[in-house]
PDB file of C-alpha atoms in Angstrom:
ATOM      1  CA  MET A 733      52.914 -17.703  46.937  1.00 45.00           C
ATOM      2  CA  ARG A 734      52.947 -19.150  50.440  1.00 54.00           C
ATOM      3  CA  LYS A 735      53.237 -22.889  50.773  1.00 58.00           C
ATOM      4  CA  GLY A 736      52.060 -25.075  53.621  1.00 60.00           C
ATOM      5  CA  ALA A 737      49.165 -24.740  55.994  1.00 68.00           C
ATOM      6  CA  SER A 738      48.650 -21.551  57.935  1.00 79.00           C
ATOM      7  CA  TRP A 739      48.149 -21.461  61.685  1.00 83.00           C
ATOM      8  CA  PHE A 740      44.479 -20.662  61.144  1.00 81.00           C
ATOM      9  CA  ASN A 741      43.954 -23.742  58.963  1.00 83.00           C
ATOM     10  CA  VAL A 742      45.835 -25.983  61.406  1.00 85.00           C
ATOM     11  CA  THR A 743      43.889 -24.624  64.378  1.00 87.00           C
ATOM     12  CA  SER A 744      40.567 -25.033  62.589  1.00 87.00           C
ATOM     13  CA  LEU A 745      41.462 -28.597  61.625  1.00 87.00           C
ATOM     14  CA  VAL A 746      42.498 -29.515  65.177  1.00 88.00           C
ATOM     15  CA  LEU A 747      39.371 -27.981  66.693  1.00 90.00           C
ATOM     16  CA  GLY A 748      37.175 -29.697  64.110  1.00 89.00           C
ATOM     17  CA  PHE A 749      38.652 -33.141  64.776  1.00 87.00           C
ATOM     18  CA  ALA A 750      38.530 -32.527  68.534  1.00 88.00           C
ATOM     19  CA  PHE A 751      34.845 -31.600  68.301  1.00 89.00           C
ATOM     20  CA  LEU A 752      34.109 -34.793  66.365  1.00 85.00           C
ATOM     21  CA  TYR A 753      36.287 -37.370  68.104  1.00 86.00           C
ATOM     22  CA  LEU A 754      37.029 -36.096  71.627  1.00 88.00           C
ATOM     23  CA  PRO A 755      33.618 -37.244  72.993  1.00 85.00           C
ATOM     24  CA  ILE A 756      34.248 -40.719  71.546  1.00 85.00           C
ATOM     25  CA  VAL A 757      37.714 -40.835  73.098  1.00 87.00           C
ATOM     26  CA  LEU A 758      36.309 -39.820  76.503  1.00 85.00           C
ATOM     27  CA  LEU A 759      33.602 -42.486  76.200  1.00 84.00           C
ATOM     28  CA  VAL A 760      36.217 -45.163  75.525  1.00 86.00           C
ATOM     29  CA  ILE A 761      38.401 -43.988  78.412  1.00 86.00           C
ATOM     30  CA  TYR A 762      35.563 -43.916  80.944  1.00 83.00           C
ATOM     31  CA  SER A 763      34.434 -47.387  79.894  1.00 84.00           C
ATOM     32  CA  PHE A 764      37.525 -48.583  81.808  1.00 85.00           C
ATOM     33  CA  ASN A 765      36.627 -46.523  84.884  1.00 83.00           C
ATOM     34  CA  GLU A 766      36.623 -48.342  88.223  1.00 83.00           C
ATOM     35  CA  SER A 767      34.008 -46.026  89.699  1.00 80.00           C
ATOM     36  CA  ARG A 768      30.303 -46.434  88.997  1.00 77.00           C
ATOM     37  CA  LEU A 769      30.088 -42.644  88.672  1.00 75.00           C
ATOM     38  CA  VAL A 770      30.870 -42.016  85.009  1.00 71.00           C
ATOM     39  CA  THR A 771      32.128 -38.469  85.672  1.00 72.00           C
ATOM     40  CA  VAL A 772      34.553 -39.432  88.448  1.00 75.00           C
ATOM     41  CA  TRP A 773      37.715 -41.354  87.591  1.00 80.00           C
ATOM     42  CA  GLY A 774      38.307 -44.144  90.085  1.00 79.00           C
ATOM     43  CA  GLY A 775      41.154 -46.019  88.429  1.00 81.00           C
ATOM     44  CA  PHE A 776      41.594 -48.404  85.523  1.00 83.00           C
ATOM     45  CA  SER A 777      39.373 -51.489  85.461  1.00 82.00           C
ATOM     46  CA  THR A 778      37.731 -53.857  82.982  1.00 84.00           C
ATOM     47  CA  LYS A 779      35.026 -55.048  85.355  1.00 83.00           C
ATOM     48  CA  TRP A 780      32.238 -53.292  83.432  1.00 84.00           C
ATOM     49  CA  TYR A 781      33.022 -55.381  80.361  1.00 85.00           C
ATOM     50  CA  VAL A 782      32.768 -58.489  82.528  1.00 84.00           C
ATOM     51  CA  GLU A 783      29.445 -57.334  83.972  1.00 83.00           C
ATOM     52  CA  LEU A 784      28.247 -56.532  80.475  1.00 82.00           C
ATOM     53  CA  LEU A 785      28.509 -60.240  79.624  1.00 82.00           C
ATOM     54  CA  SER A 786      25.967 -60.986  82.340  1.00 82.00           C
ATOM     55  CA  ASN A 787      23.519 -58.280  81.208  1.00 81.00           C
ATOM     56  CA  GLN A 788      21.238 -60.438  79.100  1.00 85.00           C
ATOM     57  CA  GLN A 789      18.975 -57.583  78.019  1.00 84.00           C
ATOM     58  CA  LEU A 790      21.829 -55.626  76.452  1.00 83.00           C
ATOM     59  CA  LEU A 791      23.248 -58.760  74.852  1.00 83.00           C
ATOM     60  CA  ASP A 792      19.863 -59.650  73.322  1.00 87.00           C
ATOM     61  CA  ALA A 793      19.458 -56.100  72.006  1.00 87.00           C
ATOM     62  CA  ALA A 794      22.975 -56.181  70.538  1.00 85.00           C
ATOM     63  CA  TRP A 795      22.285 -59.507  68.802  1.00 88.00           C
ATOM     64  CA  VAL A 796      19.060 -58.150  67.293  1.00 90.00           C
ATOM     65  CA  THR A 797      20.900 -55.025  66.102  1.00 90.00           C
ATOM     66  CA  VAL A 798      23.706 -56.970  64.432  1.00 89.00           C
ATOM     67  CA  ARG A 799      21.289 -59.336  62.688  1.00 92.00           C
ATOM     68  CA  VAL A 800      19.098 -56.487  61.452  1.00 93.00           C
ATOM     69  CA  ALA A 801      22.141 -54.546  60.240  1.00 92.00           C
ATOM     70  CA  PHE A 802      23.625 -57.525  58.400  1.00 93.00           C
ATOM     71  CA  PHE A 803      20.474 -58.665  56.611  1.00 94.00           C
ATOM     72  CA  SER A 804      19.203 -55.166  55.817  1.00 94.00           C
ATOM     73  CA  ALA A 805      22.627 -54.065  54.524  1.00 93.00           C
ATOM     74  CA  THR A 806      22.895 -57.154  52.321  1.00 94.00           C
ATOM     75  CA  LEU A 807      19.403 -56.724  50.876  1.00 95.00           C
ATOM     76  CA  ALA A 808      19.865 -52.966  50.472  1.00 93.00           C
ATOM     77  CA  THR A 809      23.164 -53.554  48.655  1.00 94.00           C
ATOM     78  CA  ALA A 810      21.548 -55.948  46.180  1.00 93.00           C
ATOM     79  CA  LEU A 811      18.564 -53.662  45.495  1.00 92.00           C
ATOM     80  CA  GLY A 812      20.640 -50.477  45.491  1.00 91.00           C
ATOM     81  CA  THR A 813      23.145 -51.953  43.032  1.00 91.00           C
ATOM     82  CA  LEU A 814      20.347 -52.944  40.650  1.00 90.00           C
ATOM     83  CA  ALA A 815      18.783 -49.485  40.948  1.00 89.00           C
ATOM     84  CA  ALA A 816      22.142 -47.834  40.251  1.00 89.00           C
ATOM     85  CA  ILE A 817      22.650 -49.969  37.139  1.00 88.00           C
ATOM     86  CA  VAL A 818      19.202 -49.014  35.840  1.00 86.00           C
ATOM     87  CA  LEU A 819      19.824 -45.297  36.426  1.00 85.00           C
ATOM     88  CA  ALA A 820      23.332 -45.389  34.951  1.00 83.00           C
ATOM     89  CA  ARG A 821      22.701 -47.620  31.931  1.00 79.00           C
ATOM     90  CA  SER A 822      19.073 -47.315  30.842  1.00 77.00           C
ATOM     91  CA  GLY A 823      19.151 -43.693  29.650  1.00 72.00           C
ATOM     92  CA  ARG A 824      15.792 -41.995  29.231  1.00 77.00           C
ATOM     93  CA  PHE A 825      12.763 -44.233  29.717  1.00 75.00           C
ATOM     94  CA  VAL A 826       9.144 -43.758  30.677  1.00 78.00           C
ATOM     95  CA  GLY A 827       8.919 -43.267  34.431  1.00 79.00           C
ATOM     96  CA  ARG A 828      12.636 -42.552  34.961  1.00 79.00           C
ATOM     97  CA  THR A 829      11.914 -39.347  36.898  1.00 82.00           C
ATOM     98  CA  LEU A 830       9.435 -41.138  39.145  1.00 85.00           C
ATOM     99  CA  PHE A 831      11.790 -44.082  39.632  1.00 82.00           C
ATOM    100  CA  SER A 832      14.801 -41.912  40.527  1.00 83.00           C
ATOM    101  CA  GLY A 833      12.627 -39.831  42.845  1.00 82.00           C
ATOM    102  CA  MET A 834      11.451 -42.958  44.677  1.00 83.00           C
ATOM    103  CA  VAL A 835      15.022 -44.234  44.970  1.00 83.00           C
ATOM    104  CA  TYR A 836      16.457 -40.972  46.325  1.00 83.00           C
ATOM    105  CA  ALA A 837      13.460 -39.836  48.410  1.00 84.00           C
ATOM    106  CA  PRO A 838      14.754 -41.321  51.716  1.00 84.00           C
ATOM    107  CA  LEU A 839      17.899 -39.184  51.361  1.00 84.00           C
ATOM    108  CA  VAL A 840      15.949 -35.971  51.953  1.00 84.00           C
ATOM    109  CA  MET A 841      12.921 -37.284  53.825  1.00 85.00           C
ATOM    110  CA  PRO A 842      12.969 -36.756  57.623  1.00 86.00           C
ATOM    111  CA  GLU A 843      13.322 -39.990  59.542  1.00 87.00           C
ATOM    112  CA  VAL A 844      10.191 -39.251  61.572  1.00 89.00           C
ATOM    113  CA  ILE A 845       8.067 -39.073  58.421  1.00 89.00           C
ATOM    114  CA  LEU A 846       9.660 -42.200  56.970  1.00 89.00           C
ATOM    115  CA  GLY A 847       9.180 -44.128  60.212  1.00 89.00           C
ATOM    116  CA  LEU A 848       5.564 -42.977  60.589  1.00 91.00           C
ATOM    117  CA  SER A 849       4.707 -43.852  56.977  1.00 90.00           C
ATOM    118  CA  LEU A 850       6.181 -47.338  57.375  1.00 90.00           C
ATOM    119  CA  LEU A 851       4.284 -47.790  60.635  1.00 90.00           C
ATOM    120  CA  LEU A 852       1.008 -46.884  58.901  1.00 91.00           C
ATOM    121  CA  LEU A 853       1.856 -49.318  56.100  1.00 90.00           C
ATOM    122  CA  PHE A 854       2.469 -52.204  58.489  1.00 90.00           C
ATOM    123  CA  VAL A 855      -0.724 -51.411  60.378  1.00 89.00           C
ATOM    124  CA  ALA A 856      -2.715 -51.249  57.123  1.00 90.00           C
ATOM    125  CA  VAL A 857      -1.493 -54.679  55.977  1.00 89.00           C
ATOM    126  CA  ASP A 858      -1.918 -56.072  59.500  1.00 86.00           C
ATOM    127  CA  GLN A 859       1.753 -57.022  59.776  1.00 85.00           C
ATOM    128  CA  ALA A 860       2.989 -57.802  63.276  1.00 85.00           C
ATOM    129  CA  ARG A 861       5.884 -55.491  64.097  1.00 86.00           C
ATOM    130  CA  GLY A 862       9.199 -56.992  65.111  1.00 86.00           C
ATOM    131  CA  PHE A 863      12.483 -58.124  63.602  1.00 88.00           C
ATOM    132  CA  TRP A 864      11.300 -58.342  59.985  1.00 91.00           C
ATOM    133  CA  THR A 865       9.552 -54.985  59.963  1.00 92.00           C
ATOM    134  CA  ILE A 866      12.707 -53.294  61.279  1.00 92.00           C
ATOM    135  CA  MET A 867      14.744 -55.035  58.596  1.00 92.00           C
ATOM    136  CA  ILE A 868      12.350 -53.901  55.846  1.00 92.00           C
ATOM    137  CA  ALA A 869      12.434 -50.340  57.169  1.00 92.00           C
ATOM    138  CA  HIS A 870      16.243 -50.238  57.330  1.00 93.00           C
ATOM    139  CA  THR A 871      16.484 -51.724  53.841  1.00 93.00           C
ATOM    140  CA  THR A 872      14.157 -49.012  52.541  1.00 90.00           C
ATOM    141  CA  PHE A 873      16.238 -46.055  53.710  1.00 88.00           C
ATOM    142  CA  ALA A 874      19.670 -47.676  53.263  1.00 91.00           C
ATOM    143  CA  MET A 875      19.059 -48.717  49.652  1.00 92.00           C
ATOM    144  CA  CYS A 876      19.246 -45.133  48.390  1.00 90.00           C
ATOM    145  CA  TYR A 877      22.702 -44.613  49.919  1.00 91.00           C
ATOM    146  CA  VAL A 878      23.969 -47.765  48.219  1.00 92.00           C
ATOM    147  CA  ALA A 879      22.490 -46.611  44.899  1.00 91.00           C
ATOM    148  CA  VAL A 880      24.323 -43.276  45.131  1.00 89.00           C
ATOM    149  CA  VAL A 881      27.686 -44.912  45.902  1.00 88.00           C
ATOM    150  CA  VAL A 882      27.417 -47.580  43.194  1.00 89.00           C
ATOM    151  CA  GLN A 883      26.117 -45.119  40.595  1.00 87.00           C
ATOM    152  CA  SER A 884      29.143 -42.893  41.158  1.00 85.00           C
ATOM    153  CA  ARG A 885      31.324 -45.953  40.571  1.00 83.00           C
ATOM    154  CA  LEU A 886      29.489 -46.770  37.332  1.00 84.00           C
ATOM    155  CA  ALA A 887      29.928 -43.209  36.078  1.00 80.00           C
ATOM    156  CA  GLY A 888      33.583 -43.868  35.196  1.00 76.00           C
ATOM    157  CA  PHE A 889      33.071 -47.424  33.983  1.00 77.00           C
ATOM    158  CA  ASP A 890      34.503 -48.319  30.564  1.00 75.00           C
ATOM    159  CA  ARG A 891      31.730 -50.223  28.782  1.00 78.00           C
ATOM    160  CA  ALA A 892      34.182 -51.379  26.116  1.00 81.00           C
ATOM    161  CA  LEU A 893      35.216 -54.121  28.536  1.00 80.00           C
ATOM    162  CA  GLU A 894      31.674 -55.503  28.597  1.00 79.00           C
ATOM    163  CA  GLU A 895      31.347 -55.213  24.833  1.00 81.00           C
ATOM    164  CA  ALA A 896      34.617 -57.084  24.357  1.00 84.00           C
ATOM    165  CA  ALA A 897      33.438 -59.895  26.621  1.00 82.00           C
ATOM    166  CA  GLN A 898      30.116 -60.170  24.788  1.00 81.00           C
ATOM    167  CA  ASP A 899      31.878 -60.144  21.388  1.00 80.00           C
ATOM    168  CA  LEU A 900      33.813 -63.182  22.597  1.00 80.00           C
ATOM    169  CA  GLY A 901      30.554 -64.999  23.272  1.00 83.00           C
ATOM    170  CA  CYS A 902      29.998 -64.229  26.966  1.00 83.00           C
ATOM    171  CA  PRO A 903      26.257 -64.009  27.875  1.00 85.00           C
ATOM    172  CA  PRO A 904      25.035 -60.748  29.469  1.00 81.00           C
ATOM    173  CA  LEU A 905      24.494 -62.279  32.912  1.00 83.00           C
ATOM    174  CA  ARG A 906      27.910 -63.903  32.954  1.00 86.00           C
ATOM    175  CA  THR A 907      29.441 -60.647  31.680  1.00 84.00           C
ATOM    176  CA  PHE A 908      27.992 -58.850  34.665  1.00 84.00           C
ATOM    177  CA  PHE A 909      29.368 -61.307  37.226  1.00 84.00           C
ATOM    178  CA  SER A 910      32.728 -61.824  35.475  1.00 84.00           C
ATOM    179  CA  VAL A 911      33.503 -58.287  34.258  1.00 82.00           C
ATOM    180  CA  THR A 912      31.192 -55.611  35.645  1.00 84.00           C
ATOM    181  CA  LEU A 913      30.816 -56.743  39.262  1.00 85.00           C
ATOM    182  CA  PRO A 914      34.561 -57.208  39.978  1.00 83.00           C
ATOM    183  CA  ILE A 915      35.250 -53.679  38.692  1.00 82.00           C
ATOM    184  CA  ILE A 916      32.486 -51.983  40.679  1.00 85.00           C
ATOM    185  CA  LEU A 917      33.030 -54.224  43.722  1.00 84.00           C
ATOM    186  CA  PRO A 918      34.803 -51.495  45.771  1.00 81.00           C
ATOM    187  CA  GLY A 919      31.707 -49.313  45.398  1.00 84.00           C
ATOM    188  CA  VAL A 920      29.442 -52.207  46.314  1.00 89.00           C
ATOM    189  CA  ILE A 921      31.509 -52.947  49.431  1.00 85.00           C
ATOM    190  CA  ALA A 922      31.477 -49.266  50.387  1.00 84.00           C
ATOM    191  CA  GLY A 923      27.704 -49.191  49.964  1.00 88.00           C
ATOM    192  CA  TRP A 924      27.286 -52.285  52.146  1.00 90.00           C
ATOM    193  CA  MET A 925      29.478 -50.757  54.846  1.00 86.00           C
ATOM    194  CA  LEU A 926      27.491 -47.520  54.772  1.00 87.00           C
ATOM    195  CA  ALA A 927      24.184 -49.396  54.971  1.00 91.00           C
ATOM    196  CA  PHE A 928      25.465 -51.567  57.835  1.00 89.00           C
ATOM    197  CA  THR A 929      26.640 -48.522  59.805  1.00 86.00           C
ATOM    198  CA  LEU A 930      23.401 -46.614  59.235  1.00 89.00           C
ATOM    199  CA  SER A 931      21.388 -49.592  60.473  1.00 90.00           C
ATOM    200  CA  LEU A 932      23.526 -49.913  63.604  1.00 86.00           C
ATOM    201  CA  ASP A 933      23.023 -46.230  64.374  1.00 83.00           C
ATOM    202  CA  ASP A 934      19.306 -45.900  63.647  1.00 88.00           C
ATOM    203  CA  LEU A 935      16.959 -45.069  66.505  1.00 87.00           C
ATOM    204  CA  VAL A 936      14.021 -43.100  65.110  1.00 90.00           C
ATOM    205  CA  ILE A 937      12.848 -45.431  62.343  1.00 91.00           C
ATOM    206  CA  ALA A 938      13.356 -48.523  64.505  1.00 90.00           C
ATOM    207  CA  SER A 939      11.250 -46.927  67.250  1.00 89.00           C
ATOM    208  CA  PHE A 940       8.284 -46.693  64.873  1.00 91.00           C
ATOM    209  CA  THR A 941       8.621 -50.137  63.293  1.00 90.00           C
ATOM    210  CA  THR A 942       9.675 -52.336  66.212  1.00 87.00           C
ATOM    211  CA  GLY A 943       7.566 -54.527  68.428  1.00 81.00           C
ATOM    212  CA  PRO A 944       7.835 -55.996  71.922  1.00 78.00           C
ATOM    213  CA  GLU A 945       9.840 -58.983  70.669  1.00 77.00           C
ATOM    214  CA  ALA A 946      12.615 -56.955  68.987  1.00 82.00           C
ATOM    215  CA  THR A 947      14.481 -54.149  70.730  1.00 86.00           C
ATOM    216  CA  THR A 948      17.571 -52.761  69.045  1.00 88.00           C
ATOM    217  CA  LEU A 949      20.641 -51.661  70.963  1.00 85.00           C
ATOM    218  CA  PRO A 950      20.208 -47.903  70.274  1.00 86.00           C
ATOM    219  CA  MET A 951      16.655 -48.132  71.632  1.00 88.00           C
ATOM    220  CA  LYS A 952      17.858 -50.008  74.707  1.00 85.00           C
ATOM    221  CA  ILE A 953      20.660 -47.514  75.323  1.00 83.00           C
ATOM    222  CA  TYR A 954      18.291 -44.574  74.899  1.00 84.00           C
ATOM    223  CA  SER A 955      15.800 -46.016  77.370  1.00 82.00           C
ATOM    224  CA  GLN A 956      18.546 -46.547  79.976  1.00 78.00           C
ATOM    225  CA  VAL A 957      20.302 -43.207  79.424  1.00 77.00           C
ATOM    226  CA  ARG A 958      17.126 -41.350  80.358  1.00 75.00           C
ATOM    227  CA  LEU A 959      17.593 -42.791  83.852  1.00 72.00           C
ATOM    228  CA  GLY A 960      21.312 -41.978  83.915  1.00 71.00           C
ATOM    229  CA  VAL A 961      24.474 -43.091  82.122  1.00 71.00           C
ATOM    230  CA  THR A 962      26.096 -46.215  83.532  1.00 75.00           C
ATOM    231  CA  PRO A 963      29.595 -47.603  82.877  1.00 79.00           C
ATOM    232  CA  GLU A 964      28.003 -50.583  81.123  1.00 80.00           C
ATOM    233  CA  ILE A 965      26.584 -48.206  78.514  1.00 82.00           C
ATOM    234  CA  ASN A 966      30.091 -46.824  77.948  1.00 83.00           C
ATOM    235  CA  ALA A 967      31.407 -50.362  77.570  1.00 85.00           C
ATOM    236  CA  VAL A 968      28.834 -51.469  75.000  1.00 84.00           C
ATOM    237  CA  CYS A 969      29.265 -48.231  73.041  1.00 83.00           C
ATOM    238  CA  THR A 970      33.038 -48.797  73.013  1.00 86.00           C
ATOM    239  CA  ILE A 971      32.510 -52.281  71.611  1.00 85.00           C
ATOM    240  CA  LEU A 972      30.283 -50.840  68.873  1.00 81.00           C
ATOM    241  CA  VAL A 973      32.906 -48.217  68.006  1.00 84.00           C
ATOM    242  CA  GLY A 974      35.547 -50.955  67.815  1.00 85.00           C
ATOM    243  CA  LEU A 975      33.312 -53.144  65.638  1.00 80.00           C
ATOM    244  CA  VAL A 976      32.606 -50.371  63.142  1.00 78.00           C
ATOM    245  CA  THR A 977      36.285 -49.379  63.084  1.00 83.00           C
ATOM    246  CA  VAL A 978      37.385 -52.949  62.313  1.00 83.00           C
ATOM    247  CA  ILE A 979      34.814 -53.221  59.509  1.00 77.00           C
ATOM    248  CA  VAL A 980      35.853 -49.898  57.964  1.00 77.00           C
ATOM    249  CA  VAL A 981      39.581 -50.641  58.162  1.00 82.00           C
ATOM    250  CA  THR A 982      39.133 -54.150  56.755  1.00 80.00           C
ATOM    251  CA  ALA A 983      36.992 -52.933  53.874  1.00 73.00           C
ATOM    252  CA  SER A 984      39.486 -50.149  53.126  1.00 77.00           C
ATOM    253  CA  ILE A 985      42.358 -52.641  52.998  1.00 81.00           C
ATOM    254  CA  VAL A 986      40.411 -54.993  50.735  1.00 75.00           C
ATOM    255  CA  THR A 987      39.396 -52.136  48.432  1.00 72.00           C
ATOM    256  CA  LYS A 988      42.945 -50.809  48.238  1.00 79.00           C
ATOM    257  CA  ARG A 989      44.255 -54.275  47.478  1.00 79.00           C
ATOM    258  CA  GLN A 990      41.760 -54.691  44.661  1.00 72.00           C
ATOM    259  CA  GLU A 991      42.745 -51.322  43.200  1.00 75.00           C
ATOM    260  CA  VAL A 992      46.430 -52.306  43.282  1.00 79.00           C
ATOM    261  CA  LEU A 993      45.726 -55.651  41.604  1.00 76.00           C
ATOM    262  CA  LYS A 994      43.591 -53.945  38.980  1.00 72.00           C
ATOM    263  CA  GLU A 995      46.337 -51.429  38.137  1.00 79.00           C
ATOM    264  CA  ARG A 996      48.906 -54.228  37.973  1.00 80.00           C
ATOM    265  CA  ASP A 997      46.747 -56.267  35.594  1.00 72.00           C
ATOM    266  CA  MET A 998      46.199 -53.225  33.387  1.00 73.00           C
ATOM    267  CA  ARG A 999      49.943 -52.528  33.214  1.00 79.00           C
ATOM    268  CA  GLN A1000      50.626 -56.143  32.335  1.00 76.00           C
ATOM    269  CA  ALA A1001      47.971 -56.063  29.606  1.00 69.00           C
ATOM    270  CA  GLU A1002      49.436 -52.866  28.164  1.00 72.00           C
ATOM    271  CA  ALA A1003      52.930 -54.355  28.245  1.00 75.00           C
ATOM    272  CA  GLN A1004      51.786 -57.481  26.427  1.00 70.00           C
ATOM    273  CA  ALA A1005      49.922 -55.397  23.861  1.00 61.00           C
TER     274      ALA A1005
END
């Protein structure tokens, strides 16, 4: 039996990664282009990052995007975690099929339909569209992704740990925060990261639910790209790529550290036993 990767597998892997990441690498490189023409290399320069600091419209859009992503990801993580606990722990109950269908519907529903339905809802309740409507919309579609991630984490959870804590007199709520939450925390963090990234990237749903007082960065970039790509767009996109990369790497390190500490504590408990 042959061992190792074949040339076909290696070639397919290289082409696949090049297809995914080469455009991002080119975007980062041309953000340091001296020339205003984004397709012509004029030398290395950081002047577009300096000019970006004076572009108040892009800065305002970026600040709105970060705030929406943070608050919507936090709220979606809380609601998605609760939904995952209900689906993983409650067994069969009246309305379970309807509840799970409502939780997972945004996963398969086209963004245009979701955005249009939310727009009609806000119009029906006479809610002025702006920052809060975008946040509600992003929470709605990001919650289901958090629920999927956390539910997969709960699937391998040993409930004997909770039962032991409750046998020792720990109330259910304290058991959740002292025992359950620390164990499923890597899944919760992963769900928050996914929700944060999805909110940063969203364009379609935000276009339906935004108002004149709140313009997200993807909407601003899209409106400017239609008139032509500028080096400032490359610079702000590079900053976004760097921000997401730092968040992902940091969360991965924290999650790995928690897994190592958990395994060490389990080995120590087994040794003492």
